[in-house]
Short mmCIF file of C-alpha atoms in Angstrom, two decimals:
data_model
loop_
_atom_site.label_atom_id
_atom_site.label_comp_id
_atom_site.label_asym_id
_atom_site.label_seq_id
_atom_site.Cartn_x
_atom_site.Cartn_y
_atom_site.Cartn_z
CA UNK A 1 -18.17 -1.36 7.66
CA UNK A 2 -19.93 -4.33 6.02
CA UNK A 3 -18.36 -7.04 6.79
CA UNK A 4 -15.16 -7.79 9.06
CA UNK A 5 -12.03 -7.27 7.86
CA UNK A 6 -9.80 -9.83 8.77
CA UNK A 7 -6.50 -7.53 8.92
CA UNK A 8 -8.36 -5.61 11.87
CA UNK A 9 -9.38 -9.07 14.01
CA UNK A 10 -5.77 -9.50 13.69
CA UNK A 11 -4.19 -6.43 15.42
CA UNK A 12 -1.86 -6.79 18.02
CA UNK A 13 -2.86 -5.08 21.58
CA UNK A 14 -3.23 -1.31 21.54
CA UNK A 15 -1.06 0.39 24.41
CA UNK A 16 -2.08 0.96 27.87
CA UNK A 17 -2.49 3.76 29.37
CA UNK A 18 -1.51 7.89 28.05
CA UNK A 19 1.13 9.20 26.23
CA UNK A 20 1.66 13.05 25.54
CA UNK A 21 3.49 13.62 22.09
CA UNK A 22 4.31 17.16 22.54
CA UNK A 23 6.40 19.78 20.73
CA UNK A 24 6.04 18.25 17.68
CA UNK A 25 5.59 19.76 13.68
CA UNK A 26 1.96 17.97 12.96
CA UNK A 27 1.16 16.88 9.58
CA UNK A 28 -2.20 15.77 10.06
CA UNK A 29 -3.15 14.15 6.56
CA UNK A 30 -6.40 16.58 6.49
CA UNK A 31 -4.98 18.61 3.78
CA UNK A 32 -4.95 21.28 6.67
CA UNK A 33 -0.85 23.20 6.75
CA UNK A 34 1.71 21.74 8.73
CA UNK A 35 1.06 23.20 12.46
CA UNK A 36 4.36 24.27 14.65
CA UNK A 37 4.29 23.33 18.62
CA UNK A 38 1.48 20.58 18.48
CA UNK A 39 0.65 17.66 20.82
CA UNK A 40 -1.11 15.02 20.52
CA UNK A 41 -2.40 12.79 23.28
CA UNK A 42 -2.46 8.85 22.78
CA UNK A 43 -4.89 6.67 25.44
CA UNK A 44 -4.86 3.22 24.87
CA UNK A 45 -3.80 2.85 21.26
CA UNK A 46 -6.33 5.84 20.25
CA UNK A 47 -5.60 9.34 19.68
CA UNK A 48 -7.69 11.11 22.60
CA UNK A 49 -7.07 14.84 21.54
CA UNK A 50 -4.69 17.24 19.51
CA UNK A 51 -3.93 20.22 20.75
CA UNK A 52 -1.06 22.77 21.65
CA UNK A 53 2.34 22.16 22.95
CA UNK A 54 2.07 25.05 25.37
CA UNK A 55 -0.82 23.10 27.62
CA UNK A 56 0.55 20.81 30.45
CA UNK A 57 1.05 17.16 30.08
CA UNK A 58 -2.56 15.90 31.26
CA UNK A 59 -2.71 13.78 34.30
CA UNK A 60 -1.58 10.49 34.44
CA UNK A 61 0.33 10.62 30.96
CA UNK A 62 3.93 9.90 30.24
CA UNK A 63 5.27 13.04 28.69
CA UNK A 64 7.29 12.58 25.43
CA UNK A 65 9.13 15.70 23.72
CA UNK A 66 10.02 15.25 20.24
CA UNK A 67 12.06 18.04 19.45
CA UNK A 68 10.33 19.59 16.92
CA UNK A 69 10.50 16.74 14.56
CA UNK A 70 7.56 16.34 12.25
CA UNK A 71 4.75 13.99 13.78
CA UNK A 72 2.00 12.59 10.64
CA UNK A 73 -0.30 9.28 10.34
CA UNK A 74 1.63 6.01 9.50
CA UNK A 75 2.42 5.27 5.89
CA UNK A 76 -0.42 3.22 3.97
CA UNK A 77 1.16 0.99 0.45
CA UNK A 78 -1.82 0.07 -1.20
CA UNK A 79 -0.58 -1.92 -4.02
CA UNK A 80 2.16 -4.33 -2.63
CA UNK A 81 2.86 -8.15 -3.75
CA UNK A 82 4.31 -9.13 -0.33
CA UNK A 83 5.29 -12.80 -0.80
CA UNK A 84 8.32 -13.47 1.22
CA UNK A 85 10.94 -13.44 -1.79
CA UNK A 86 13.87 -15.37 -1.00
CA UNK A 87 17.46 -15.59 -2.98
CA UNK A 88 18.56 -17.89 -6.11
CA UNK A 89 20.69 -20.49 -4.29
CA UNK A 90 23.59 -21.55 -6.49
CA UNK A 91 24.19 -24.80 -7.86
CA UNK A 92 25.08 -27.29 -5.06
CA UNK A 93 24.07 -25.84 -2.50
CA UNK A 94 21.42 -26.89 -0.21
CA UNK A 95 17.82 -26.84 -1.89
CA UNK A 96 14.96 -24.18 -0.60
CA UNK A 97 13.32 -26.01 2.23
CA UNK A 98 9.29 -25.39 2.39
CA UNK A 99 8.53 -22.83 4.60
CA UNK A 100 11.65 -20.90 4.27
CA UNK A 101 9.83 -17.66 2.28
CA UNK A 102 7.83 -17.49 5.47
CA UNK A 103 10.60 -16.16 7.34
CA UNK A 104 11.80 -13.63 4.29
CA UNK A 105 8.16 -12.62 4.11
CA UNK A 106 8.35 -11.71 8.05
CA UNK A 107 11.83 -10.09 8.03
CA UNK A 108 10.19 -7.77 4.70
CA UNK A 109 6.83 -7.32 7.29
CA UNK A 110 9.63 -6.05 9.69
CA UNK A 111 11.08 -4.00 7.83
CA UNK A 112 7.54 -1.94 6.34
CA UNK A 113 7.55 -1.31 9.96
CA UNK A 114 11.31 0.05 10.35
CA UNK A 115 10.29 2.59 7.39
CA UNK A 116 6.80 3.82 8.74
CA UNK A 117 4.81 1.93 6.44
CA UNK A 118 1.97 0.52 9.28
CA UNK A 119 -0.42 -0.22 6.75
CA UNK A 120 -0.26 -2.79 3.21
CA UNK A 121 -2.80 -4.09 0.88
CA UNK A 122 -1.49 -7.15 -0.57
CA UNK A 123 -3.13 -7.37 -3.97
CA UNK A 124 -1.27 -10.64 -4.80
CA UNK A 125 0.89 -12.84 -2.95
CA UNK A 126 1.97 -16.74 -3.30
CA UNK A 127 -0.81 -18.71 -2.14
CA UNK A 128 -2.01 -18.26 1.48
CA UNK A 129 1.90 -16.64 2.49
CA UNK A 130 -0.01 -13.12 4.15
CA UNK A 131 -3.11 -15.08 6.02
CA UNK A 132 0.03 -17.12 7.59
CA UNK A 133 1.78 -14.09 8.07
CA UNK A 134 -0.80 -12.44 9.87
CA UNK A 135 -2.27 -15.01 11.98
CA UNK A 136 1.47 -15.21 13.48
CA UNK A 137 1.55 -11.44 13.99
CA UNK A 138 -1.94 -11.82 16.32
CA UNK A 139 -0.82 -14.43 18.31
CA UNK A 140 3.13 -12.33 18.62
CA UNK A 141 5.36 -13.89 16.91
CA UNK A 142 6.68 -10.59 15.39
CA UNK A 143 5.42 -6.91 14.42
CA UNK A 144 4.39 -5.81 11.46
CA UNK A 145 2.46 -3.70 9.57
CA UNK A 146 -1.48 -3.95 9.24
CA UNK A 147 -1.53 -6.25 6.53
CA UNK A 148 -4.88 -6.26 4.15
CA UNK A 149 -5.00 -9.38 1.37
CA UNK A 150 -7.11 -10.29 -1.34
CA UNK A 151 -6.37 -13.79 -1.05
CA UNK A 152 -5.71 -14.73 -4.59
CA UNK A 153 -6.23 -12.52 -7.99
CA UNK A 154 -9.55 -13.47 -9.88
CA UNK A 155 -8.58 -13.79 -13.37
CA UNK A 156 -9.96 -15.57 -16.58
CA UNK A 157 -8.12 -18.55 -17.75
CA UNK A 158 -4.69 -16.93 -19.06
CA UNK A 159 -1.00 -16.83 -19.44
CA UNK A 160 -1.07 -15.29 -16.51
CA UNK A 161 -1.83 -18.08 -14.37
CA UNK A 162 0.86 -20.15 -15.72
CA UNK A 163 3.53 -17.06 -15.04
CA UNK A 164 2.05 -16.36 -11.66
CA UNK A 165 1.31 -19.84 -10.09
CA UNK A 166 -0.59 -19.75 -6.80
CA UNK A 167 -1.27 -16.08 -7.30
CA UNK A 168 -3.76 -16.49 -9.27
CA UNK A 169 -7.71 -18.10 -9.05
CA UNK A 170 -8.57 -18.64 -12.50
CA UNK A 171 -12.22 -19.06 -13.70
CA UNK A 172 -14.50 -18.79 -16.47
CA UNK A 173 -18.17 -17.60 -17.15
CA UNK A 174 -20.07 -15.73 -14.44
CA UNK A 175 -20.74 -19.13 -12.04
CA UNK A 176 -17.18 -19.48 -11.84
CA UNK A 177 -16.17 -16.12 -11.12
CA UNK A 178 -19.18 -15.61 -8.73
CA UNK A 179 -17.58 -19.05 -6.73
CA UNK A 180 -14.12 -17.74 -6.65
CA UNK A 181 -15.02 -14.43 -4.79
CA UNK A 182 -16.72 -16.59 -2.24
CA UNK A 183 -13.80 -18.65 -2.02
CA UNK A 184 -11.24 -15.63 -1.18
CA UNK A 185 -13.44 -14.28 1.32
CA UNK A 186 -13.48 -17.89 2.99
CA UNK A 187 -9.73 -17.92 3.05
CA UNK A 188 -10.03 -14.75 4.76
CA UNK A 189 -9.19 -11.65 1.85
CA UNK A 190 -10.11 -8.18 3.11
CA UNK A 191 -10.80 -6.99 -0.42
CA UNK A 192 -11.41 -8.75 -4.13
CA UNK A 193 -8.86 -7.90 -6.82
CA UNK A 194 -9.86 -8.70 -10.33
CA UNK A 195 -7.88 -8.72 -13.72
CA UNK A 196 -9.58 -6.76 -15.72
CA UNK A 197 -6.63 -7.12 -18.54
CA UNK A 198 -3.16 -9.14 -18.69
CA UNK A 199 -0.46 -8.39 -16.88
CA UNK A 200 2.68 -6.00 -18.71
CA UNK A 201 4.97 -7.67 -16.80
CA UNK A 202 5.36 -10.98 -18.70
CA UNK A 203 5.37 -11.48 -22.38
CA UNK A 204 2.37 -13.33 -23.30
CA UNK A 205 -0.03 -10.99 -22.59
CA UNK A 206 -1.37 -8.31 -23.98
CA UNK A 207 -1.98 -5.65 -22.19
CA UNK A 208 -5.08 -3.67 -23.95
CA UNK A 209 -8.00 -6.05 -24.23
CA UNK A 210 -10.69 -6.77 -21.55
CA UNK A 211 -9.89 -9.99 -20.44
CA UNK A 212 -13.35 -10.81 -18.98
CA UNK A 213 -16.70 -11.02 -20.66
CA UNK A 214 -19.22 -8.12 -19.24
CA UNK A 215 -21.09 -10.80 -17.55
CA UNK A 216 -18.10 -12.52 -15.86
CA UNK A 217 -16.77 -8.85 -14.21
CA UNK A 218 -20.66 -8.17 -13.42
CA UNK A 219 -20.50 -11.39 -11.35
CA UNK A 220 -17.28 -10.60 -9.57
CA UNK A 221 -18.06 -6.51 -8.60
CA UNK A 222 -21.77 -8.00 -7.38
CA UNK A 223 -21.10 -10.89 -5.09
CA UNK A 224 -18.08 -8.23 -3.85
CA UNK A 225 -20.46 -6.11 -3.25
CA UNK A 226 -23.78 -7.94 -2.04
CA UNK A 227 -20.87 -9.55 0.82
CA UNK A 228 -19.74 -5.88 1.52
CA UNK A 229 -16.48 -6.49 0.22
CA UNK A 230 -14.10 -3.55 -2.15
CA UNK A 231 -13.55 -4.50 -5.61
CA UNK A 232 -9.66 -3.75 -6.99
CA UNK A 233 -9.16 -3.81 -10.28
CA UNK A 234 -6.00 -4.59 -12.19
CA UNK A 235 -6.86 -2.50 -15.49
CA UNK A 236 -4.29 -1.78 -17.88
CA UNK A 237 -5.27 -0.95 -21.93
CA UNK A 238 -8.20 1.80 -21.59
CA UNK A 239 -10.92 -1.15 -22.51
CA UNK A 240 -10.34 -2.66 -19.36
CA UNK A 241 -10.38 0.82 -17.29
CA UNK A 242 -13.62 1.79 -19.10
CA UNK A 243 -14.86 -1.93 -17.59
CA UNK A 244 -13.47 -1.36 -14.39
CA UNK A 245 -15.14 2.21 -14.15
CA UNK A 246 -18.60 1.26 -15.31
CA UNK A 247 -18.85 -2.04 -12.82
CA UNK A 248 -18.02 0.12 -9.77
CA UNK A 249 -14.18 -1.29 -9.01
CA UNK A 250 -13.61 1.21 -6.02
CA UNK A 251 -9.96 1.29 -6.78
CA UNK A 252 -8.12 1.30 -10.25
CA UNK A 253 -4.90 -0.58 -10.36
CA UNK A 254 -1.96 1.22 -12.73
CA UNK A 255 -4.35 2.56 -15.55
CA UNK A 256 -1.89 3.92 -17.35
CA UNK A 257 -3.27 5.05 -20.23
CA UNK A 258 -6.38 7.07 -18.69
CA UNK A 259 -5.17 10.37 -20.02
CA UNK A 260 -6.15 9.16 -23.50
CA UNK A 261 -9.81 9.12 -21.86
CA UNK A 262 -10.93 12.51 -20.04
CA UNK A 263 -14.28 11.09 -19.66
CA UNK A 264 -13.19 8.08 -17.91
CA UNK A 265 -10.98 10.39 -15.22
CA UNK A 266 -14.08 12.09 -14.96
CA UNK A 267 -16.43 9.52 -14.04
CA UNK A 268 -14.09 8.32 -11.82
CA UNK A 269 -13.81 11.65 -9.73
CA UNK A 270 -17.34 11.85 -9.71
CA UNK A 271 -18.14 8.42 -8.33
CA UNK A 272 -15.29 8.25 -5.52
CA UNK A 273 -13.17 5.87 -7.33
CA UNK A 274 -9.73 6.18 -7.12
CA UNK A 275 -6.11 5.77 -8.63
CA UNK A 276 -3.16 3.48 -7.75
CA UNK A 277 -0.22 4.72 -10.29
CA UNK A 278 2.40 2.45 -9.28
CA UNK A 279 4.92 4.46 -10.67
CA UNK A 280 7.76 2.08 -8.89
CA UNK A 281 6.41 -0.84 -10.71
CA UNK A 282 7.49 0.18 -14.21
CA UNK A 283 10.76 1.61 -12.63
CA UNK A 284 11.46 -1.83 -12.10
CA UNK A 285 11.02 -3.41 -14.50
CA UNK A 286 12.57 -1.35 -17.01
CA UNK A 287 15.49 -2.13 -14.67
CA UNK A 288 16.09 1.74 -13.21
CA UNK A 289 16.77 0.46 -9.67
CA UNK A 290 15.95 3.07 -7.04
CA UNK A 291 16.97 6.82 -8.76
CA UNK A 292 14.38 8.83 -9.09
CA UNK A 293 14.77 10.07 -12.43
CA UNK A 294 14.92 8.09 -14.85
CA UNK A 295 17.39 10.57 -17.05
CA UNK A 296 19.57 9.73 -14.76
CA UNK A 297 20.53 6.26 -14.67
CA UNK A 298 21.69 3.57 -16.96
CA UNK A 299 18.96 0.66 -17.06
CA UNK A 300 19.92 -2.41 -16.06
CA UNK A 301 17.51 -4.47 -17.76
CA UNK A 302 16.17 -7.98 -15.83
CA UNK A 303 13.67 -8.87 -18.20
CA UNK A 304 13.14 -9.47 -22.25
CA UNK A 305 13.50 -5.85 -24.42
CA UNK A 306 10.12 -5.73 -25.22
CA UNK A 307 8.73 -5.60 -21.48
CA UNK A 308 11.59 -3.47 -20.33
CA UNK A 309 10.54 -1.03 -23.21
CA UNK A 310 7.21 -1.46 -22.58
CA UNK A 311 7.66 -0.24 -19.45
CA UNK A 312 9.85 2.30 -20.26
CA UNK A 313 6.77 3.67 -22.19
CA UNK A 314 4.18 2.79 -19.22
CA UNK A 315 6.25 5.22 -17.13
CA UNK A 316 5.87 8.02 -19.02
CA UNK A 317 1.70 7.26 -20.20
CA UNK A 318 1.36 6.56 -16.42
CA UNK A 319 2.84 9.83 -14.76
CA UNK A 320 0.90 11.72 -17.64
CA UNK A 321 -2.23 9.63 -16.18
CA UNK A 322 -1.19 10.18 -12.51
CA UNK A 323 -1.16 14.09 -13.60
CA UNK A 324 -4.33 13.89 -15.26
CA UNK A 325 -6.31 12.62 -12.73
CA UNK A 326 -5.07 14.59 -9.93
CA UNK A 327 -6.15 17.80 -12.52
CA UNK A 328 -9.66 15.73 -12.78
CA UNK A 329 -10.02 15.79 -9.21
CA UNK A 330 -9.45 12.05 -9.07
CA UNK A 331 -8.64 10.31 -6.01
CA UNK A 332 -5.18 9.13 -5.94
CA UNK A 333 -3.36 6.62 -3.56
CA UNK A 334 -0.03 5.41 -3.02
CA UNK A 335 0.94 2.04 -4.62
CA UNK A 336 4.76 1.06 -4.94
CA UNK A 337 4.08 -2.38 -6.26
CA UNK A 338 7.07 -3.37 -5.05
CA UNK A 339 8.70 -4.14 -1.57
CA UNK A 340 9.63 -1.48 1.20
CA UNK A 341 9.49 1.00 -1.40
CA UNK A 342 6.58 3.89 -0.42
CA UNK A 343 9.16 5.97 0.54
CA UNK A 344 10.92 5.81 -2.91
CA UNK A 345 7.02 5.99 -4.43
CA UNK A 346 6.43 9.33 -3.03
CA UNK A 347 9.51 11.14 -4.73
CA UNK A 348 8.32 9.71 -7.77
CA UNK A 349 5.46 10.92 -7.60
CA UNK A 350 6.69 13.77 -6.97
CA UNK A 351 9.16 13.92 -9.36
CA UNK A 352 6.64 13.30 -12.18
CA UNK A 353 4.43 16.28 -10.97
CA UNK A 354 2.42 16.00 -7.55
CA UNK A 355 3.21 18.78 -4.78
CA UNK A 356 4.81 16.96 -1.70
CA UNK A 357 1.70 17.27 0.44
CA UNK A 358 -0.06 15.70 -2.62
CA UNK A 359 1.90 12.68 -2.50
CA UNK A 360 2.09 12.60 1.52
CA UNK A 361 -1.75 12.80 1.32
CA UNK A 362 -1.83 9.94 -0.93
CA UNK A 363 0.26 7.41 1.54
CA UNK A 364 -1.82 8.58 4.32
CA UNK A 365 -5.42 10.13 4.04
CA UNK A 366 -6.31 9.08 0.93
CA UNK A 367 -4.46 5.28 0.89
CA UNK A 368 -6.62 4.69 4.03
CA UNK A 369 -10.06 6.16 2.41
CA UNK A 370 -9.03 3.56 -0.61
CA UNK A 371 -8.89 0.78 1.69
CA UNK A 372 -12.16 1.64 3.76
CA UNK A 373 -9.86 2.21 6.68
CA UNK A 374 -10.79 6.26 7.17
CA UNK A 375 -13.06 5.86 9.98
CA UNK A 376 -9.60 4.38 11.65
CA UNK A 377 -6.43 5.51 9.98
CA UNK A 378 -4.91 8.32 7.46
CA UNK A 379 -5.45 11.16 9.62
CA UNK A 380 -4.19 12.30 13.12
CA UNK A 381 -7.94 13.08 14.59
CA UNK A 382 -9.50 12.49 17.74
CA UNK A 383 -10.98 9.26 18.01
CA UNK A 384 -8.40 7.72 15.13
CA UNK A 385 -6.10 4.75 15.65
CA UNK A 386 -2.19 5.61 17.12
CA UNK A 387 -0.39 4.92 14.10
CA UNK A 388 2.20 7.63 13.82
CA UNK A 389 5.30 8.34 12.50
CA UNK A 390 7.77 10.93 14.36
CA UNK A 391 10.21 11.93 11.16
CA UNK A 392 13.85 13.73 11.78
CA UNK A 393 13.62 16.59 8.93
CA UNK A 394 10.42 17.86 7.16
CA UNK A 395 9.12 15.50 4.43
CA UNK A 396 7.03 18.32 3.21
CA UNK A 397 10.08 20.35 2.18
CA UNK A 398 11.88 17.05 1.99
CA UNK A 399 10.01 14.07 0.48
CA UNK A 400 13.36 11.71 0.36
CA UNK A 401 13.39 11.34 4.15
CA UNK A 402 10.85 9.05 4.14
CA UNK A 403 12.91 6.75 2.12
CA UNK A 404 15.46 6.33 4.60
CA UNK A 405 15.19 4.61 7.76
CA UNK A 406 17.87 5.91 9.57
CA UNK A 407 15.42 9.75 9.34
CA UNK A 408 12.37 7.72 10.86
CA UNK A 409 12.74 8.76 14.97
CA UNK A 410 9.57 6.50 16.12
CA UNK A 411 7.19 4.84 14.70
CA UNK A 412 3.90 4.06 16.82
CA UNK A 413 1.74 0.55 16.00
CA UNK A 414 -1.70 1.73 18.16
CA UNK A 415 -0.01 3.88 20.70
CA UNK A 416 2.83 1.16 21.19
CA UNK A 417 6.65 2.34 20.37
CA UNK A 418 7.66 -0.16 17.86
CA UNK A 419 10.23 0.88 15.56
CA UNK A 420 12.44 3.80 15.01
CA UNK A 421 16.22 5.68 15.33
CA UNK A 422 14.97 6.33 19.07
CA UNK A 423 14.33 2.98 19.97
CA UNK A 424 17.96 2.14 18.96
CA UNK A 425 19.46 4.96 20.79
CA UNK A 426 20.65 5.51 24.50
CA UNK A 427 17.74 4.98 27.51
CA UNK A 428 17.77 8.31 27.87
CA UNK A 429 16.38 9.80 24.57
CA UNK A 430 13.57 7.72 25.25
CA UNK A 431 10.24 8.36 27.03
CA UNK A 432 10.55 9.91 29.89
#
């Protein structure tokens, strides 16, 4: 790794000591099939060896059976906009006192945990809301899930910034934009997200053109890179994939038009970069609330016709994309872009046409290898990280259980128990 990522200096403390996860389903995130009667052992927040349930608890370890319930690597969201939403107060009532989102942002942090999700990339948020966020989890105020930021979105001067507030860094000509990637990696982002194009969801922008000169995204993917840092970039209408592509972005954000360009899938599969559909996203806002198909509900519209239409149209280009790439041999990671929601994001993306183990691979193996995390997380391997998710059912078979809490037994933060149906059950189902 090339620099240090601020969401790892942050980690809580690993666990202490062994744990022996035995008689468990594994799905490993390798791509390898699901394996009956496994065990994994856990040493200080690190997984220490997987083998089979039928060899004895090693010395020294506690010994935890989990019934044949499906063990796999914690959830990874890589597109979220964690910002600590809080609710319209009505008229009279006591104004929103500053600092008040903080506490919404931690009880949504919370609750990423309660649903498996141990790993987001914030690729937006409201000012400096996740650095706070985080800096609380290291020093224990709370748990949470690993949190990565980019600090604020680099974008040109725009409509944008006015819709978005504090979101945004706006800047102009290649000086600018050179100063404002130095600036989020002083404020501590893990990552640089760019704007390649406006924004679909609000209703000055357009969509389809590049929104930066060539020399102004050259600026931003180099100083990215000469620091070590990834480049994510928001890229909508094809001119701005085709930008995003050719500078080197190691992610693409929505791109839901790629299918229209072969060539550009292609040149993504061949140089590693990778996919973020975001399926949820346009679910939203073409107001479809949490079904998963979209033939089967009555919108409920929360924004102007010609955005909820718009979307309405995004979700259809942007499966066709999602399907087209995976044919490419693209890359593809999981992105709700939305809160608590990569549960409902993988029967999407199901839904719309990958195979279950496609879309579990994509929260897990190859969200982590899209966040330069694979060395640590996405896979249960020797020598990775302990975060682990012990699931009631098969999400293989049936992708919907990761959608519901109450189906998520135990969830492990490096080797530590920290959420879960098991935690909140009698003494005695626990570890023994």
């Amino acid at each position: 790794m090339a620099h240090r990522f601020p969401a790892l200096l942050a980690a809580p403390a690993p666990s202490r000591g062994r744990l022996w996860l035995t008689g468990a389903r594994l799905f490993d995130g390798t791509g390898g099939p699901v394996r009956d009667s496994a065990a994994v052992l856990v040493e200080d927040g690190i997984i220490r060896g997987v083998g089979d349930a039928s060899e004895p608890c090693p010395d020294g370890a506690q010994r935890l059976d989990v019934g044949q319930r499906m063990l796999m690597p914690g959830l990874t969201d890589a597109h979220t906009h964690a910002s600590g939403r809080i609710p319209r107060v009505l008229r009279g009532a006591e104004e929103v006192l500053p600092g008040t989102a903080g506490h919404f942002l931690q009880a949504e942090l919370r609750d990423h945990l309660r649903h498996g999700i141990t790993t987001v990339r914030v690729t937006g948020s409201q000012g400096r809301a996740p650095q706070e966020a985080r800096q609380a989890m290291r020093y224990g105020a709370f748990r949470g899930p690993r949190l990565l930021t980019c600090g604020k979105i680099i974008s040109a001067t725009a409509p944008g910034g006015r819709f978005y507030g504090d979101m945004y860094r706006e800047a102009d000509g290649p000086d600018e934009m050179r100063r404002a990637v130095r600036e989020q990696i002083r404020s501590g982002a893990d990552f640089i997200k760019v704007m390649t194009t406006g924004a679909r969801s609000n209703e000055l922008e357009d969509p389809d053109p590049l929104q930066l000169t060539e020399a102004e995204l050259a600026a931003v993917a180099d100083e990215a890179r000469r620091m070590g840092f990834r480049v994510s970039a928001h890229a909508e209408g094809l001119d701005g994939c085709a930008a995003a592509v050719r500078h080197g972005a190691d992610t693409i954000e929505h791109g839901m038009y790629l299918h229209q360009r072969p060539d550009l899938l292609d040149a993504m599969a061949a140089a590693g970069q990778v996919l973020v559909p975001t399926l949820s996203g346009y679910y939203w806002m073409a107001g479809l609330g949490e079904v998963v198909d979209p033939s089967q509900a009555e919108p409920v519209p929360e924004m102007p016709p010609v955005l909820t239409d718009l979307a309405r149209h995004n979700l259809e280009q942007g499966a066709a994309s999602m399907r087209a790439a995976n044919k490419a041999g693209v890359s593809i990671a999981l992105g709700s872009d939305m809160n608590v929601a990569a549960g409902l994001e993988i029967q999407r993306m199901v839904h719309h046409g990958l195979t279950a183990a496609e879309a579990l691979t994509a929260a897990t193996k190859t969200a982590a290898e899209a966040l330069g995390l694979d060395e640590l997380i996405g896979t249960v391997e020797t020598g990775k990280i302990a975060d682990l998710i012990i699931v009631d059912g098969d999400p293989v078979r049936e992708p919907c259980l990761l959608a519901d809490p109450a189906q998520i037994w135990l969830v492990l933060q490096l080797g530590v128990p920290v959420a879960g149906q098991s935690l909140e059950s009698p003494f005695s189902e626990r570890i023994s």
